mmCIF file of C-alpha atoms in Angstrom:
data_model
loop_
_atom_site.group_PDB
_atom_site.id
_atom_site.type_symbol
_atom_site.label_atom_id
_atom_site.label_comp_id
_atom_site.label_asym_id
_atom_site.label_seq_id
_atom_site.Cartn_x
_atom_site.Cartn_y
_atom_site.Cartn_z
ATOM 1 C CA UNK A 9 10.883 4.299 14.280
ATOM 2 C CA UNK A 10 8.120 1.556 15.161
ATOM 3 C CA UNK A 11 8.036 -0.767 12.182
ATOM 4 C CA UNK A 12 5.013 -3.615 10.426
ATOM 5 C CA UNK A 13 6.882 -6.467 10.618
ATOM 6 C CA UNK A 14 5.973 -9.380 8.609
ATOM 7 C CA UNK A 15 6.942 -13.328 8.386
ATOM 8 C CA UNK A 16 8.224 -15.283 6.774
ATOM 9 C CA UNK A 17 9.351 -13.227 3.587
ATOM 10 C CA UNK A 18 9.302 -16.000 1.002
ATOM 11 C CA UNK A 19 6.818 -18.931 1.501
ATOM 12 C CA UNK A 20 6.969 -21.683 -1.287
ATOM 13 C CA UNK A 21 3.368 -24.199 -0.752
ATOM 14 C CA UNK A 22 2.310 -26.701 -2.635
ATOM 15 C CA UNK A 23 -1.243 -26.049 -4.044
ATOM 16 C CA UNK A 24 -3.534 -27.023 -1.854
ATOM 17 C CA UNK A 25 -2.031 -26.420 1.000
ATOM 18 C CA UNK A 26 -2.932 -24.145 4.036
ATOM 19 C CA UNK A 27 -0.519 -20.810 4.389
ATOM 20 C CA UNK A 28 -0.247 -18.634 7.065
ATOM 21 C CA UNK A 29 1.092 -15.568 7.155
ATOM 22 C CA UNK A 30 2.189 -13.232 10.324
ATOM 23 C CA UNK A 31 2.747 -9.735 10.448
ATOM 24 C CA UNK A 32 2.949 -8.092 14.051
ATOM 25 C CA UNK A 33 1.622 -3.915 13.324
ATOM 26 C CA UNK A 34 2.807 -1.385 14.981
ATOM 27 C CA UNK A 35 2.132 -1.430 18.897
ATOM 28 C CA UNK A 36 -0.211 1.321 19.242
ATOM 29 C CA UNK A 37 -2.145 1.004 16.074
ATOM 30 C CA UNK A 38 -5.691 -0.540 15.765
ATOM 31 C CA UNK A 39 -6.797 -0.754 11.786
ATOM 32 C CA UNK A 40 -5.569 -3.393 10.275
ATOM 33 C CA UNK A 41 -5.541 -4.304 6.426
ATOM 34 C CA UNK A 42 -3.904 -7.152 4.019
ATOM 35 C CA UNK A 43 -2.978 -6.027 0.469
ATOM 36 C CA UNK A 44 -1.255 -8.135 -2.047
ATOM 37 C CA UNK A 45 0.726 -7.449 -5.353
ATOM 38 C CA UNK A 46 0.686 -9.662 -7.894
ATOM 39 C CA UNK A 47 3.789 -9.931 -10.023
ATOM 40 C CA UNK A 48 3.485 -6.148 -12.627
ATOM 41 C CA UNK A 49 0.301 -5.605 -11.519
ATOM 42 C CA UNK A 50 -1.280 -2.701 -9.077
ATOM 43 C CA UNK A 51 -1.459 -3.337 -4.962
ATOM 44 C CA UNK A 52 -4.875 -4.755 -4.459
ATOM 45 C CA UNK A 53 -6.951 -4.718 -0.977
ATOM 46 C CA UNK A 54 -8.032 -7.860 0.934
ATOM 47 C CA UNK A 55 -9.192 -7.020 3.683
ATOM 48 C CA UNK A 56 -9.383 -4.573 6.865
ATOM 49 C CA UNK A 57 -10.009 -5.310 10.307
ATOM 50 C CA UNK A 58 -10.534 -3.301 13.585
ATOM 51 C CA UNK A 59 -12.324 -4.061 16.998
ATOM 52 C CA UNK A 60 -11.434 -7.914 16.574
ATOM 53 C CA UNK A 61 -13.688 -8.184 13.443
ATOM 54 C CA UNK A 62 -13.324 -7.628 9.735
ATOM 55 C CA UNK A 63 -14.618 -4.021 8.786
ATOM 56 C CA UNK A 64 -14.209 -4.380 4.919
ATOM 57 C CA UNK A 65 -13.209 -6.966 2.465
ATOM 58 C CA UNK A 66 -13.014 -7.224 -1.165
ATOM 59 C CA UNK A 67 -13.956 -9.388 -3.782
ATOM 60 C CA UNK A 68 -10.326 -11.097 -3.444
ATOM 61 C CA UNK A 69 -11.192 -12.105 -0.172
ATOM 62 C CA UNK A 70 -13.196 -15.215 -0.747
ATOM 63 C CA UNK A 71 -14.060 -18.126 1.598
ATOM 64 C CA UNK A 72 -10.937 -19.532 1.280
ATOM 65 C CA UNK A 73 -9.131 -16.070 2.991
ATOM 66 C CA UNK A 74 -9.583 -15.650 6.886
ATOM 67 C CA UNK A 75 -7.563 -13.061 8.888
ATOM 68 C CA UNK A 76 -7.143 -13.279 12.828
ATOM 69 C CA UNK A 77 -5.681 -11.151 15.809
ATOM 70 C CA UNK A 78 -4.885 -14.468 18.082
ATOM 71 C CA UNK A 79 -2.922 -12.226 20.492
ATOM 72 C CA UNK A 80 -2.331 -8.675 21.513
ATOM 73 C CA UNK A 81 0.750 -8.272 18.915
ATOM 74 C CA UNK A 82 0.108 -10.947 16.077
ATOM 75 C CA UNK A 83 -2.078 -10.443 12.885
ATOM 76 C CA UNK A 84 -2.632 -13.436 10.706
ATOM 77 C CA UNK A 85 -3.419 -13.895 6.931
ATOM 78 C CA UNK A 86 -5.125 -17.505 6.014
ATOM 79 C CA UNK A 87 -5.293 -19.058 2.838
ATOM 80 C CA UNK A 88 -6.959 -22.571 3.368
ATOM 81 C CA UNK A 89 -6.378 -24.450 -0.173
ATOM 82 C CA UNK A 90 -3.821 -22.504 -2.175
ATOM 83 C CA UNK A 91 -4.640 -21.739 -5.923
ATOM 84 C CA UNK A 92 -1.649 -21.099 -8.471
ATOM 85 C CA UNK A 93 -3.114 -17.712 -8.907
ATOM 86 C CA UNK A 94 -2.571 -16.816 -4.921
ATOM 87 C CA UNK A 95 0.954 -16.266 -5.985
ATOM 88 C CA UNK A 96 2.206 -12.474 -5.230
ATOM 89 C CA UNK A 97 3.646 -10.407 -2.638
ATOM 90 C CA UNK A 98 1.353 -9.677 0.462
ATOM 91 C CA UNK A 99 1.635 -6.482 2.429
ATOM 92 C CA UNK A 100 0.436 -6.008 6.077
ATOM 93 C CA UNK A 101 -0.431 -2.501 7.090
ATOM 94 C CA UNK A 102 -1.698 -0.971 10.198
ATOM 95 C CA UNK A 103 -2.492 2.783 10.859
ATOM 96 C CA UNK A 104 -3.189 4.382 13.918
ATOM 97 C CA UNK A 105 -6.386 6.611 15.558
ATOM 98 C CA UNK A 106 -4.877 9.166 17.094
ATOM 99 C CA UNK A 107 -4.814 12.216 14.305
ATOM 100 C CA UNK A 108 -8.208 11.788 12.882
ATOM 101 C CA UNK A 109 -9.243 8.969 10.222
ATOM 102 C CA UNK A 110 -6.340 10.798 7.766
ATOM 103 C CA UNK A 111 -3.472 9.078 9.019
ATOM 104 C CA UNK A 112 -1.060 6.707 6.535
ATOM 105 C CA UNK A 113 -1.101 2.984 6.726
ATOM 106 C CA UNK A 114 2.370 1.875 7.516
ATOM 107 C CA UNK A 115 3.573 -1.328 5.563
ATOM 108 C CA UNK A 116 5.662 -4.205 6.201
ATOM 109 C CA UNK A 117 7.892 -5.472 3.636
ATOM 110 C CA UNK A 118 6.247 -8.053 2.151
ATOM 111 C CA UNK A 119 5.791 -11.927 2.089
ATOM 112 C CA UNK A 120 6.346 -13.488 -1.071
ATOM 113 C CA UNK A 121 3.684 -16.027 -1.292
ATOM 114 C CA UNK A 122 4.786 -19.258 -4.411
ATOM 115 C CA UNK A 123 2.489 -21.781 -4.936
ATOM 116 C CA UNK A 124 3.683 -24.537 -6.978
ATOM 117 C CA UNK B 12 -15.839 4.255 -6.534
ATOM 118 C CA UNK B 13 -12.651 5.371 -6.108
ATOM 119 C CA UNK B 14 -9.438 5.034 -8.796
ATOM 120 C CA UNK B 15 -6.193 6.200 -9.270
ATOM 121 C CA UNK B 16 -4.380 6.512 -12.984
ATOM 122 C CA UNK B 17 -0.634 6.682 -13.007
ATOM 123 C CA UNK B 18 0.352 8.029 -16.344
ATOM 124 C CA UNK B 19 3.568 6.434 -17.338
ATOM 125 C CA UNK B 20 4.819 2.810 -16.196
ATOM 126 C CA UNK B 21 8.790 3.774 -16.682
ATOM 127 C CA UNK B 22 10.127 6.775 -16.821
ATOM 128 C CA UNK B 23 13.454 7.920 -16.839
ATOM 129 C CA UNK B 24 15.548 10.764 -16.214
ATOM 130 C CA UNK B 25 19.574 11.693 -16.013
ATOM 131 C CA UNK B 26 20.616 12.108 -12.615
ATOM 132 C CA UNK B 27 20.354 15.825 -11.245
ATOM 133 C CA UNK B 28 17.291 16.059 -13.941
ATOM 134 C CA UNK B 29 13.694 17.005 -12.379
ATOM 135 C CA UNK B 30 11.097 13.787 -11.784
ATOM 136 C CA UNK B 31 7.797 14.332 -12.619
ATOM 137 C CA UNK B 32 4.928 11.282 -11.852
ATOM 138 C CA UNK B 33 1.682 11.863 -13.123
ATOM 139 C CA UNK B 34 -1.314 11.029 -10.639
ATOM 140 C CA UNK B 35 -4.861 11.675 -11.756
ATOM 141 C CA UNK B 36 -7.805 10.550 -9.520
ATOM 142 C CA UNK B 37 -10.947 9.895 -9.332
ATOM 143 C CA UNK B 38 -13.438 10.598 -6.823
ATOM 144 C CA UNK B 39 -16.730 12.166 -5.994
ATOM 145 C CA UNK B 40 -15.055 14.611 -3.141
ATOM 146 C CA UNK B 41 -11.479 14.915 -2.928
ATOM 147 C CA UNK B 42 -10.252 12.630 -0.880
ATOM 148 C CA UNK B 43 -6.862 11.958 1.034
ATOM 149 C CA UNK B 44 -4.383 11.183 -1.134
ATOM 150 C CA UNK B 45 -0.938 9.533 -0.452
ATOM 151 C CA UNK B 46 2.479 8.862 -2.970
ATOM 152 C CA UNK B 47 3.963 5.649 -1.766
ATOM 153 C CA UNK B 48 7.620 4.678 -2.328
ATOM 154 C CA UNK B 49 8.550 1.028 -3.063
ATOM 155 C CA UNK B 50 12.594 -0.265 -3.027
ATOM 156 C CA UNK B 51 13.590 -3.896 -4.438
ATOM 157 C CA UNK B 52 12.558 -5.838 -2.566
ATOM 158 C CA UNK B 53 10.936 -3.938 -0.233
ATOM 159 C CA UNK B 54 7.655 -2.571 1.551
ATOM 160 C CA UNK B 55 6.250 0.298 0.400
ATOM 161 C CA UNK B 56 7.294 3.674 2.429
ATOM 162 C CA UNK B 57 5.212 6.645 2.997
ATOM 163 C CA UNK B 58 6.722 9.558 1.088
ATOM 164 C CA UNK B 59 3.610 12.344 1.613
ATOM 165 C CA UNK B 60 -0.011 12.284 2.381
ATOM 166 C CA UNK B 61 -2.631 15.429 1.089
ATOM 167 C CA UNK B 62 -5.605 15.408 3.858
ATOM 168 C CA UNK B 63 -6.979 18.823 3.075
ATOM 169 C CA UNK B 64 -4.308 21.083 4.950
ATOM 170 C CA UNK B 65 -1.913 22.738 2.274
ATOM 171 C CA UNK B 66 -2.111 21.705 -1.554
ATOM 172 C CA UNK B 67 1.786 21.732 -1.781
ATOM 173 C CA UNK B 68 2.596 18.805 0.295
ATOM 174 C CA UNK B 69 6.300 18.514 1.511
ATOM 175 C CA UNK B 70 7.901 15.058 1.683
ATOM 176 C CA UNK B 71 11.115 12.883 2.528
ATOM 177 C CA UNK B 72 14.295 12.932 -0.050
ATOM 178 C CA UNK B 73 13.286 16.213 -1.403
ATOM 179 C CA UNK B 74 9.981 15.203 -3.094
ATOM 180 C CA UNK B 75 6.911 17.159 -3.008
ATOM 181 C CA UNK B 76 3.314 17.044 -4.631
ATOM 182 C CA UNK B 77 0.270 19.540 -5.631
ATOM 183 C CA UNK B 78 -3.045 18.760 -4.984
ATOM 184 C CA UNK B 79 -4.761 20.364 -7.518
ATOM 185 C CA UNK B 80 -8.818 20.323 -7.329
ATOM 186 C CA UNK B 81 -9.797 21.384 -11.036
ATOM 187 C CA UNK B 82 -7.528 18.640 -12.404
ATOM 188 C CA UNK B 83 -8.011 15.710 -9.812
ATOM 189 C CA UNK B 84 -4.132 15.661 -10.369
ATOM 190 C CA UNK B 85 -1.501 15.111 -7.230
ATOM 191 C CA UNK B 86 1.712 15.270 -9.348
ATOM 192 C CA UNK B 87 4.874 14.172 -7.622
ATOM 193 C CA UNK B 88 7.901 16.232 -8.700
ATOM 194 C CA UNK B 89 11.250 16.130 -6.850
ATOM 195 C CA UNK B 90 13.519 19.281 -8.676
ATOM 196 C CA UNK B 91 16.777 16.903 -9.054
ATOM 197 C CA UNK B 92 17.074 12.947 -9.259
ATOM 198 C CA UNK B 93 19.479 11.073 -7.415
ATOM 199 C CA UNK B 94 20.559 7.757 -8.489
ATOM 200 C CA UNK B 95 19.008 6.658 -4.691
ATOM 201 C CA UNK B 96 15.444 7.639 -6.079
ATOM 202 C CA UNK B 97 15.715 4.727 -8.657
ATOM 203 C CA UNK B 98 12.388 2.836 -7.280
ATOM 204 C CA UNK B 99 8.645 2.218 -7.455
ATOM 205 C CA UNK B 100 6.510 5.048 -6.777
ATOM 206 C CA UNK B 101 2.994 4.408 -6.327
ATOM 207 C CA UNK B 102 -0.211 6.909 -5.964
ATOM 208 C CA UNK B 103 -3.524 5.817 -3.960
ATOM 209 C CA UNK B 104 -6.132 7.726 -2.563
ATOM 210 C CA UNK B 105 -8.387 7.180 0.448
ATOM 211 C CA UNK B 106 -11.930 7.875 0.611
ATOM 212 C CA UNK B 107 -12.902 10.350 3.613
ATOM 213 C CA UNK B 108 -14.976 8.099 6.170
ATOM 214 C CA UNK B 109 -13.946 5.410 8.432
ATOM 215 C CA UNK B 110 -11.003 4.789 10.034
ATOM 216 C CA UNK B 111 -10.763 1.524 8.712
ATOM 217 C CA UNK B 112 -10.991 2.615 5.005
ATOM 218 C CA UNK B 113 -8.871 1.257 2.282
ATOM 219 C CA UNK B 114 -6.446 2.322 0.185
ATOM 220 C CA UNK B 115 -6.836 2.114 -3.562
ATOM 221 C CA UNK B 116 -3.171 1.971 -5.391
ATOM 222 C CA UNK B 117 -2.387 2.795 -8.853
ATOM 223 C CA UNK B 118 -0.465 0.994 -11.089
ATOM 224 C CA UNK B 119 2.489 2.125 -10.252
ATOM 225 C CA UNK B 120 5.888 3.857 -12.160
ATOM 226 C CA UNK B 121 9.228 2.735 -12.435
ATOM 227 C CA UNK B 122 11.316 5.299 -11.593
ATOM 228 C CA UNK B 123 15.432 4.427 -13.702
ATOM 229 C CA UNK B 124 17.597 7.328 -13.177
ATOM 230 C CA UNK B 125 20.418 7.522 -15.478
ATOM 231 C CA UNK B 126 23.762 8.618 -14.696
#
């Protein structure tokens, strides 16, 4: 079965520091979203993105986020100047069209994001 | 705006015991709802999805959940645990509109199944 796939699965950064994370969705799908988990807490939404441009972001997803689709496979997660508090587990998800607007977002397994 | 309650962060049960998650939403219409499973270290995998069709909802490993209106409750129940079904299990609902919309999680529940 088609699989989110997302690298790398542990990043350690200094704070400060750019991060960029990959995740490559499923072939066929088109939405996009980033979600991320801090440590005992809830999953939280970043951001979603369809058409090459972001449909919906939250409050989370401050200047300092930016999410891109350089190719036809890769999606990208930005953080320009890592906070402490940008420590967690980040999800990549992508769902597809074909079904109606009801169809589950698939999930990769994670990157665990440490900022030092 | 939407929100999801999980009632419980741990619970646990003996193995071959019935699981029962609590799920209470909120929502102006009922939306699509969806129970999410989450292994150590892990992504989180679909286990079933409500979208209006049938208010039982059949999923994978033998779990299943009710959609029920009056209560804003999707309950996940599963009539016998397995030591295999030791795991996160979060709830999250969708709001009907967009392709594009997001998912809004609970908190989650810890799911320890005792042998």
């Amino acid at each position: 079965e088609p699989e989110v796939t997302q690298t790398p699965s542990h990043q350690v950064t200094q704070m400060g520091q750019e991060v960029i994370l990959r995740c490559v969705p499923i072939s066929n799908h088109l939405y996009f979203y980033w979600y991320r988990q801090i440590l005992g807490q809830k999953v939280e939404f970043l951001v979603s993105f369809y058409n090459n441009e972001i449909s919906e972001k939250s409050e989370i997803f401050d200047d300092q986020f930016s999410v891109e689709r350089p190719d036809g496979s890769n999606f990208t997660l930005k953080i320009r100047s890592t906070k402490l508090e940008d420590s967690a587990m980040y999800f990549c998800a992508s769902k597809g069209v074909r079904g109606g607007n009801n169809q589950p977002q698939h999930f990769g397994d994670g990157t665990r994001l440490s900022i030092l | 705006a939407q929100s999801v309650t999980q009632l419980g962060s741990h619970v646990s049960v003996s193995e071959g015991a019935l699981v029962l998650l609590r799920c209470n939403y909120s929502s102006s219409v009922p939306p699509y709802l969806f129970w999410y499973v989450q292994y150590p270290n892990q992504g989180l995998q679909l286990l079933l999805k409500y979208t209006s069709a049938a208010t039982l909802v059949k999923g994978i490993n033998g779990f299943e959940a009710e959609f029920k209106k009056s209560e804003t409750s999707f309950h996940l129940t599963k009539p016998s645990a397995h030591m295999s079904d030791a795991a996160e299990y979060f709830c999250a609902v969708m709001a009907l509109g967009e392709g594009n919309t997001p998912l809004v999680f609970g908190k989650g529940t810890r799911l320890s199944v005792i042998a």
